[in-house]
Amino acid sequence: MDFQTSLFADATAHSAAVLAPERRHLSRGAWVDVQRDWLTDPDDVFTALVERVPWRSERREMYDAVVEVPRLVHTYLAEDPLPHPALARARTDLSEHYLPELGEPFVSAGCCYYRDGRDSVAWHGDTIGRGRTADTMVAIVSVGDPRRLLLRPRGGGTSVAVTMGHGDLVVMGGTCQRTWEHAVPKVAHSGPRLSVQFRPLNVF
Ligand SMILES: O=C(O)CCC(=O)C(=O)O
């Protein structure tokens, strides 16, 4: 294989299906997009994430204490190379697809490792930075065992569950980070799940 051909083969081997997510409108201008089986090689992405990401445990300020958050994390910033070409490709595809609505590209890639059903993340919105005051998007790519993303309106109301399966894409958009909260609850039994969350600049 010559250089051009091998480059092309590499780029297509680690790609994702054409982006055509289905949108579900929540209340108050929030929405969630879902595309099942978006990644074409989720097994490979799973292995790369487990092996290549410099995982660390997370501590977070909650009320007046600093608590250990039960999952492992690492964030890749704009300039950092991502641990698998499918993720670089996913970020480019997401940026192109959502540009007319979002007005800017996805930049950072936050990674989370839920080792088993005891790992979780509590109710929160991504409201550090611009998500507190402006509409934004958070695009989540999931690999590994399925886990549920729960969403509920801030201040109370009926919650909505979206299963995030192996290779699925879930995008929270509109006012979602301000007017709704989300969580990944603990479950009795689960194998490992990894998630990559793409966010625009200055959204955490
Ligand atoms: O695990 C996920 O996909 C969601 C993670 C999340 O909500 C967060 O880190 O803010």
PDB file of C-alpha atoms and ligand atoms in Angstrom:
ATOM      1  CA  MET A   1       0.000   0.000   0.000  1.00  0.00           C
ATOM      2  CA  ASP A   2       1.402   3.443  -0.831  1.00  0.00           C
ATOM      3  CA  PHE A   3       1.353   6.274   1.691  1.00  0.00           C
ATOM      4  CA  GLN A   4      -1.819   7.957   0.323  1.00  0.00           C
ATOM      5  CA  THR A   5      -3.754   4.699   0.255  1.00  0.00           C
ATOM      6  CA  SER A   6      -2.726   3.738   3.763  1.00  0.00           C
ATOM      7  CA  LEU A   7      -3.671   7.186   5.083  1.00  0.00           C
ATOM      8  CA  PHE A   8      -7.085   6.879   3.455  1.00  0.00           C
ATOM      9  CA  ALA A   9      -7.558   3.333   4.739  1.00  0.00           C
ATOM     10  CA  ASP A  10      -6.719   4.486   8.261  1.00  0.00           C
ATOM     11  CA  ALA A  11      -9.135   7.422   8.135  1.00  0.00           C
ATOM     12  CA  THR A  12     -12.036   5.303   6.917  1.00  0.00           C
ATOM     13  CA  ALA A  13     -11.302   2.352   9.191  1.00  0.00           C
ATOM     14  CA  HIS A  14     -11.928   4.505  12.246  1.00  0.00           C
ATOM     15  CA  SER A  15     -15.000   6.400  11.237  1.00  0.00           C
ATOM     16  CA  ALA A  16     -18.550   6.825  12.341  1.00  0.00           C
ATOM     17  CA  ALA A  17     -21.842   6.442  10.492  1.00  0.00           C
ATOM     18  CA  VAL A  18     -23.372   9.504   8.825  1.00  0.00           C
ATOM     19  CA  LEU A  19     -24.743  11.819  11.483  1.00  0.00           C
ATOM     20  CA  ALA A  20     -28.541  11.824  11.494  1.00  0.00           C
ATOM     21  CA  PRO A  21     -29.602  11.933  15.152  1.00  0.00           C
ATOM     22  CA  GLU A  22     -33.225  11.931  16.301  1.00  0.00           C
ATOM     23  CA  ARG A  23     -34.271  14.891  18.418  1.00  0.00           C
ATOM     24  CA  ARG A  24     -36.503  14.776  21.450  1.00  0.00           C
ATOM     25  CA  HIS A  25     -37.713  18.149  22.701  1.00  0.00           C
ATOM     26  CA  LEU A  26     -37.853  18.489  26.466  1.00  0.00           C
ATOM     27  CA  SER A  27     -39.536  21.490  28.125  1.00  0.00           C
ATOM     28  CA  ARG A  28     -38.166  25.070  28.420  1.00  0.00           C
ATOM     29  CA  GLY A  29     -36.113  24.978  25.227  1.00  0.00           C
ATOM     30  CA  ALA A  30     -34.017  21.945  26.150  1.00  0.00           C
ATOM     31  CA  TRP A  31     -33.575  18.979  23.826  1.00  0.00           C
ATOM     32  CA  VAL A  32     -31.680  15.733  23.488  1.00  0.00           C
ATOM     33  CA  ASP A  33     -30.480  14.122  20.237  1.00  0.00           C
ATOM     34  CA  VAL A  34     -29.795  10.385  20.032  1.00  0.00           C
ATOM     35  CA  GLN A  35     -28.080   8.303  17.370  1.00  0.00           C
ATOM     36  CA  ARG A  36     -27.717   4.612  18.131  1.00  0.00           C
ATOM     37  CA  ASP A  37     -24.605   2.715  16.928  1.00  0.00           C
ATOM     38  CA  TRP A  38     -22.935   5.861  15.664  1.00  0.00           C
ATOM     39  CA  LEU A  39     -19.358   4.603  16.085  1.00  0.00           C
ATOM     40  CA  THR A  40     -18.451   1.901  13.598  1.00  0.00           C
ATOM     41  CA  ASP A  41     -15.710   0.367  15.757  1.00  0.00           C
ATOM     42  CA  PRO A  42     -16.760   0.825  19.383  1.00  0.00           C
ATOM     43  CA  ASP A  43     -14.769  -2.212  20.620  1.00  0.00           C
ATOM     44  CA  ASP A  44     -11.530  -0.665  19.407  1.00  0.00           C
ATOM     45  CA  VAL A  45     -12.395   2.718  20.956  1.00  0.00           C
ATOM     46  CA  PHE A  46     -13.226   0.981  24.249  1.00  0.00           C
ATOM     47  CA  THR A  47      -9.815  -0.751  24.378  1.00  0.00           C
ATOM     48  CA  ALA A  48      -7.939   2.422  23.434  1.00  0.00           C
ATOM     49  CA  LEU A  49      -9.699   4.460  26.119  1.00  0.00           C
ATOM     50  CA  VAL A  50      -9.018   1.907  28.855  1.00  0.00           C
ATOM     51  CA  GLU A  51      -5.361   1.582  27.896  1.00  0.00           C
ATOM     52  CA  ARG A  52      -4.313   5.063  26.752  1.00  0.00           C
ATOM     53  CA  VAL A  53      -6.165   7.608  28.894  1.00  0.00           C
ATOM     54  CA  PRO A  54      -4.221   8.758  31.996  1.00  0.00           C
ATOM     55  CA  TRP A  55      -7.148   8.111  34.333  1.00  0.00           C
ATOM     56  CA  ARG A  56      -7.326   9.791  37.715  1.00  0.00           C
ATOM     57  CA  SER A  57      -9.930   9.856  40.436  1.00  0.00           C
ATOM     58  CA  GLU A  58     -11.956  13.005  40.792  1.00  0.00           C
ATOM     59  CA  ARG A  59     -12.673  15.079  43.860  1.00  0.00           C
ATOM     60  CA  ARG A  60     -15.399  17.633  43.830  1.00  0.00           C
ATOM     61  CA  GLU A  61     -16.610  20.341  46.176  1.00  0.00           C
ATOM     62  CA  MET A  62     -20.106  19.527  47.340  1.00  0.00           C
ATOM     63  CA  TYR A  63     -21.730  21.774  49.944  1.00  0.00           C
ATOM     64  CA  ASP A  64     -18.968  22.280  52.560  1.00  0.00           C
ATOM     65  CA  ALA A  65     -16.937  19.130  51.878  1.00  0.00           C
ATOM     66  CA  VAL A  66     -14.622  17.817  49.174  1.00  0.00           C
ATOM     67  CA  VAL A  67     -15.814  14.349  48.207  1.00  0.00           C
ATOM     68  CA  GLU A  68     -14.398  11.571  46.040  1.00  0.00           C
ATOM     69  CA  VAL A  69     -16.552  11.230  42.901  1.00  0.00           C
ATOM     70  CA  PRO A  70     -17.080   7.553  42.107  1.00  0.00           C
ATOM     71  CA  ARG A  71     -15.632   7.307  38.577  1.00  0.00           C
ATOM     72  CA  LEU A  72     -12.293   7.992  36.881  1.00  0.00           C
ATOM     73  CA  VAL A  73     -11.792  11.029  34.663  1.00  0.00           C
ATOM     74  CA  HIS A  74      -9.437  12.832  32.314  1.00  0.00           C
ATOM     75  CA  THR A  75     -10.006  15.873  30.084  1.00  0.00           C
ATOM     76  CA  TYR A  76      -8.337  16.453  26.711  1.00  0.00           C
ATOM     77  CA  LEU A  77      -8.131  20.149  25.834  1.00  0.00           C
ATOM     78  CA  ALA A  78      -8.215  21.563  22.295  1.00  0.00           C
ATOM     79  CA  GLU A  79      -4.511  21.124  21.666  1.00  0.00           C
ATOM     80  CA  ASP A  80      -4.183  17.609  23.132  1.00  0.00           C
ATOM     81  CA  PRO A  81      -4.088  14.626  20.763  1.00  0.00           C
ATOM     82  CA  LEU A  82      -7.079  12.345  21.380  1.00  0.00           C
ATOM     83  CA  PRO A  83      -6.445   8.680  22.276  1.00  0.00           C
ATOM     84  CA  HIS A  84      -8.136   7.198  19.177  1.00  0.00           C
ATOM     85  CA  PRO A  85      -8.587   8.527  15.608  1.00  0.00           C
ATOM     86  CA  ALA A  86     -12.327   7.758  15.744  1.00  0.00           C
ATOM     87  CA  LEU A  87     -12.651  10.374  18.485  1.00  0.00           C
ATOM     88  CA  ALA A  88     -10.826  13.040  16.472  1.00  0.00           C
ATOM     89  CA  ARG A  89     -13.089  12.198  13.553  1.00  0.00           C
ATOM     90  CA  ALA A  90     -16.179  12.273  15.799  1.00  0.00           C
ATOM     91  CA  ARG A  91     -15.282  15.756  17.055  1.00  0.00           C
ATOM     92  CA  THR A  92     -14.848  17.037  13.491  1.00  0.00           C
ATOM     93  CA  ASP A  93     -18.127  15.456  12.326  1.00  0.00           C
ATOM     94  CA  LEU A  94     -20.016  16.802  15.332  1.00  0.00           C
ATOM     95  CA  SER A  95     -18.555  20.277  14.848  1.00  0.00           C
ATOM     96  CA  GLU A  96     -19.596  20.313  11.168  1.00  0.00           C
ATOM     97  CA  HIS A  97     -23.060  18.903  11.777  1.00  0.00           C
ATOM     98  CA  TYR A  98     -23.992  21.219  14.652  1.00  0.00           C
ATOM     99  CA  LEU A  99     -22.182  24.377  13.473  1.00  0.00           C
ATOM    100  CA  PRO A 100     -25.305  26.082  12.026  1.00  0.00           C
ATOM    101  CA  GLU A 101     -27.073  25.695  15.379  1.00  0.00           C
ATOM    102  CA  LEU A 102     -24.151  25.935  17.803  1.00  0.00           C
ATOM    103  CA  GLY A 103     -22.157  28.601  15.989  1.00  0.00           C
ATOM    104  CA  GLU A 104     -18.805  27.205  17.138  1.00  0.00           C
ATOM    105  CA  PRO A 105     -16.924  23.890  17.157  1.00  0.00           C
ATOM    106  CA  PHE A 106     -16.667  21.270  19.865  1.00  0.00           C
ATOM    107  CA  VAL A 107     -13.235  21.603  21.460  1.00  0.00           C
ATOM    108  CA  SER A 108     -12.577  19.653  24.663  1.00  0.00           C
ATOM    109  CA  ALA A 109     -13.128  15.942  25.243  1.00  0.00           C
ATOM    110  CA  GLY A 110     -13.913  14.984  28.828  1.00  0.00           C
ATOM    111  CA  CYS A 111     -13.537  11.253  29.461  1.00  0.00           C
ATOM    112  CA  CYS A 112     -15.214   9.280  32.242  1.00  0.00           C
ATOM    113  CA  TYR A 113     -14.640   5.674  33.248  1.00  0.00           C
ATOM    114  CA  TYR A 114     -17.464   3.970  35.146  1.00  0.00           C
ATOM    115  CA  ARG A 115     -15.722   0.801  36.329  1.00  0.00           C
ATOM    116  CA  ASP A 116     -18.884  -0.967  37.467  1.00  0.00           C
ATOM    117  CA  GLY A 117     -22.427  -0.240  38.657  1.00  0.00           C
ATOM    118  CA  ARG A 118     -21.153   1.515  41.794  1.00  0.00           C
ATOM    119  CA  ASP A 119     -19.600   4.291  39.729  1.00  0.00           C
ATOM    120  CA  SER A 120     -21.980   7.139  38.946  1.00  0.00           C
ATOM    121  CA  VAL A 121     -22.422  10.878  38.688  1.00  0.00           C
ATOM    122  CA  ALA A 122     -24.969  12.800  40.749  1.00  0.00           C
ATOM    123  CA  TRP A 123     -27.554  15.286  39.454  1.00  0.00           C
ATOM    124  CA  HIS A 124     -25.921  18.363  37.970  1.00  0.00           C
ATOM    125  CA  GLY A 125     -25.876  20.679  34.949  1.00  0.00           C
ATOM    126  CA  ASP A 126     -22.674  21.630  33.132  1.00  0.00           C
ATOM    127  CA  THR A 127     -22.945  25.200  34.365  1.00  0.00           C
ATOM    128  CA  ILE A 128     -19.326  26.108  34.990  1.00  0.00           C
ATOM    129  CA  GLY A 129     -18.402  28.640  32.302  1.00  0.00           C
ATOM    130  CA  ARG A 130     -20.797  29.723  29.598  1.00  0.00           C
ATOM    131  CA  GLY A 131     -23.293  26.895  30.153  1.00  0.00           C
ATOM    132  CA  ARG A 132     -24.577  28.862  33.149  1.00  0.00           C
ATOM    133  CA  THR A 133     -25.935  31.725  31.077  1.00  0.00           C
ATOM    134  CA  ALA A 134     -26.030  30.680  27.414  1.00  0.00           C
ATOM    135  CA  ASP A 135     -27.438  27.826  25.343  1.00  0.00           C
ATOM    136  CA  THR A 136     -24.802  25.259  24.507  1.00  0.00           C
ATOM    137  CA  MET A 137     -24.333  21.585  23.610  1.00  0.00           C
ATOM    138  CA  VAL A 138     -22.631  18.605  25.222  1.00  0.00           C
ATOM    139  CA  ALA A 139     -22.159  15.621  22.894  1.00  0.00           C
ATOM    140  CA  ILE A 140     -21.584  12.240  24.578  1.00  0.00           C
ATOM    141  CA  VAL A 141     -20.126   9.183  22.876  1.00  0.00           C
ATOM    142  CA  SER A 142     -20.494   5.979  24.923  1.00  0.00           C
ATOM    143  CA  VAL A 143     -18.713   2.645  24.773  1.00  0.00           C
ATOM    144  CA  GLY A 144     -18.995  -0.411  26.985  1.00  0.00           C
ATOM    145  CA  ASP A 145     -21.968  -1.542  29.030  1.00  0.00           C
ATOM    146  CA  PRO A 146     -25.137   0.509  28.635  1.00  0.00           C
ATOM    147  CA  ARG A 147     -25.968   2.995  31.386  1.00  0.00           C
ATOM    148  CA  ARG A 148     -28.922   5.333  31.748  1.00  0.00           C
ATOM    149  CA  LEU A 149     -28.620   9.096  31.461  1.00  0.00           C
ATOM    150  CA  LEU A 150     -31.434  10.556  33.548  1.00  0.00           C
ATOM    151  CA  LEU A 151     -32.623  14.090  32.867  1.00  0.00           C
ATOM    152  CA  ARG A 152     -35.018  16.107  35.024  1.00  0.00           C
ATOM    153  CA  PRO A 153     -36.210  19.721  34.966  1.00  0.00           C
ATOM    154  CA  ARG A 154     -34.466  21.917  37.520  1.00  0.00           C
ATOM    155  CA  GLY A 155     -36.786  22.527  40.441  1.00  0.00           C
ATOM    156  CA  GLY A 156     -38.740  19.320  39.926  1.00  0.00           C
ATOM    157  CA  GLY A 157     -40.786  17.441  37.366  1.00  0.00           C
ATOM    158  CA  THR A 158     -40.893  14.107  35.623  1.00  0.00           C
ATOM    159  CA  SER A 159     -37.527  12.672  34.646  1.00  0.00           C
ATOM    160  CA  VAL A 160     -36.618  11.276  31.248  1.00  0.00           C
ATOM    161  CA  ALA A 161     -34.246   8.306  30.768  1.00  0.00           C
ATOM    162  CA  VAL A 162     -31.974   7.839  27.757  1.00  0.00           C
ATOM    163  CA  THR A 163     -29.979   4.605  27.549  1.00  0.00           C
ATOM    164  CA  MET A 164     -26.409   5.205  26.388  1.00  0.00           C
ATOM    165  CA  GLY A 165     -25.252   2.003  24.697  1.00  0.00           C
ATOM    166  CA  HIS A 166     -22.046   0.755  23.061  1.00  0.00           C
ATOM    167  CA  GLY A 167     -21.213   3.181  20.213  1.00  0.00           C
ATOM    168  CA  ASP A 168     -24.212   5.478  20.798  1.00  0.00           C
ATOM    169  CA  LEU A 169     -24.224   9.255  20.539  1.00  0.00           C
ATOM    170  CA  VAL A 170     -26.332  11.425  22.862  1.00  0.00           C
ATOM    171  CA  VAL A 171     -26.289  15.228  22.567  1.00  0.00           C
ATOM    172  CA  MET A 172     -27.838  17.563  25.143  1.00  0.00           C
ATOM    173  CA  GLY A 173     -28.657  20.952  23.669  1.00  0.00           C
ATOM    174  CA  GLY A 174     -30.597  24.215  23.830  1.00  0.00           C
ATOM    175  CA  THR A 175     -31.131  25.296  27.441  1.00  0.00           C
ATOM    176  CA  CYS A 176     -30.515  21.755  28.767  1.00  0.00           C
ATOM    177  CA  GLN A 177     -27.566  22.603  31.022  1.00  0.00           C
ATOM    178  CA  ARG A 178     -29.397  25.555  32.610  1.00  0.00           C
ATOM    179  CA  THR A 179     -32.993  24.418  32.853  1.00  0.00           C
ATOM    180  CA  TRP A 180     -32.518  20.658  33.290  1.00  0.00           C
ATOM    181  CA  GLU A 181     -30.110  18.500  35.272  1.00  0.00           C
ATOM    182  CA  HIS A 182     -28.675  15.114  34.376  1.00  0.00           C
ATOM    183  CA  ALA A 183     -27.195  12.136  36.241  1.00  0.00           C
ATOM    184  CA  VAL A 184     -25.830   8.642  35.655  1.00  0.00           C
ATOM    185  CA  PRO A 185     -27.232   6.692  38.630  1.00  0.00           C
ATOM    186  CA  LYS A 186     -25.668   3.670  40.284  1.00  0.00           C
ATOM    187  CA  VAL A 187     -27.033   0.282  39.249  1.00  0.00           C
ATOM    188  CA  ALA A 188     -26.899  -3.134  40.920  1.00  0.00           C
ATOM    189  CA  HIS A 189     -24.891  -4.772  38.125  1.00  0.00           C
ATOM    190  CA  SER A 190     -22.872  -3.305  35.264  1.00  0.00           C
ATOM    191  CA  GLY A 191     -19.596  -3.919  33.505  1.00  0.00           C
ATOM    192  CA  PRO A 192     -17.341  -0.988  32.581  1.00  0.00           C
ATOM    193  CA  ARG A 193     -18.620   1.947  30.561  1.00  0.00           C
ATOM    194  CA  LEU A 194     -16.566   4.820  29.146  1.00  0.00           C
ATOM    195  CA  SER A 195     -17.943   8.107  27.957  1.00  0.00           C
ATOM    196  CA  VAL A 196     -16.381  10.939  25.991  1.00  0.00           C
ATOM    197  CA  GLN A 197     -18.125  14.307  26.269  1.00  0.00           C
ATOM    198  CA  PHE A 198     -17.300  16.882  23.612  1.00  0.00           C
ATOM    199  CA  ARG A 199     -17.880  20.479  24.698  1.00  0.00           C
ATOM    200  CA  PRO A 200     -17.354  23.909  23.090  1.00  0.00           C
ATOM    201  CA  LEU A 201     -14.767  26.289  24.516  1.00  0.00           C
ATOM    202  CA  ASN A 202     -15.364  27.408  28.093  1.00  0.00           C
ATOM    203  CA  VAL A 203     -18.158  24.945  28.882  1.00  0.00           C
ATOM    204  CA  PHE A 204     -17.529  22.513  31.770  1.00  0.00           C
TER     205      PHE A 204
HETATM  206  O1  LIG B   1     -21.201   9.702  31.749  1.00  0.00           O
HETATM  207  C1  LIG B   1     -21.729  10.472  30.997  1.00  0.00           C
HETATM  208  O2  LIG B   1     -21.889  10.204  29.823  1.00  0.00           O
HETATM  209  C2  LIG B   1     -22.221  11.815  31.515  1.00  0.00           C
HETATM  210  C3  LIG B   1     -21.148  12.549  32.239  1.00  0.00           C
HETATM  211  C4  LIG B   1     -21.586  13.871  32.778  1.00  0.00           C
HETATM  212  O3  LIG B   1     -22.710  14.161  32.917  1.00  0.00           O
HETATM  213  C5  LIG B   1     -20.571  14.834  33.157  1.00  0.00           C
HETATM  214  O4  LIG B   1     -19.417  14.466  33.321  1.00  0.00           O
HETATM  215  O5  LIG B   1     -20.922  16.021  33.306  1.00  0.00           O
END
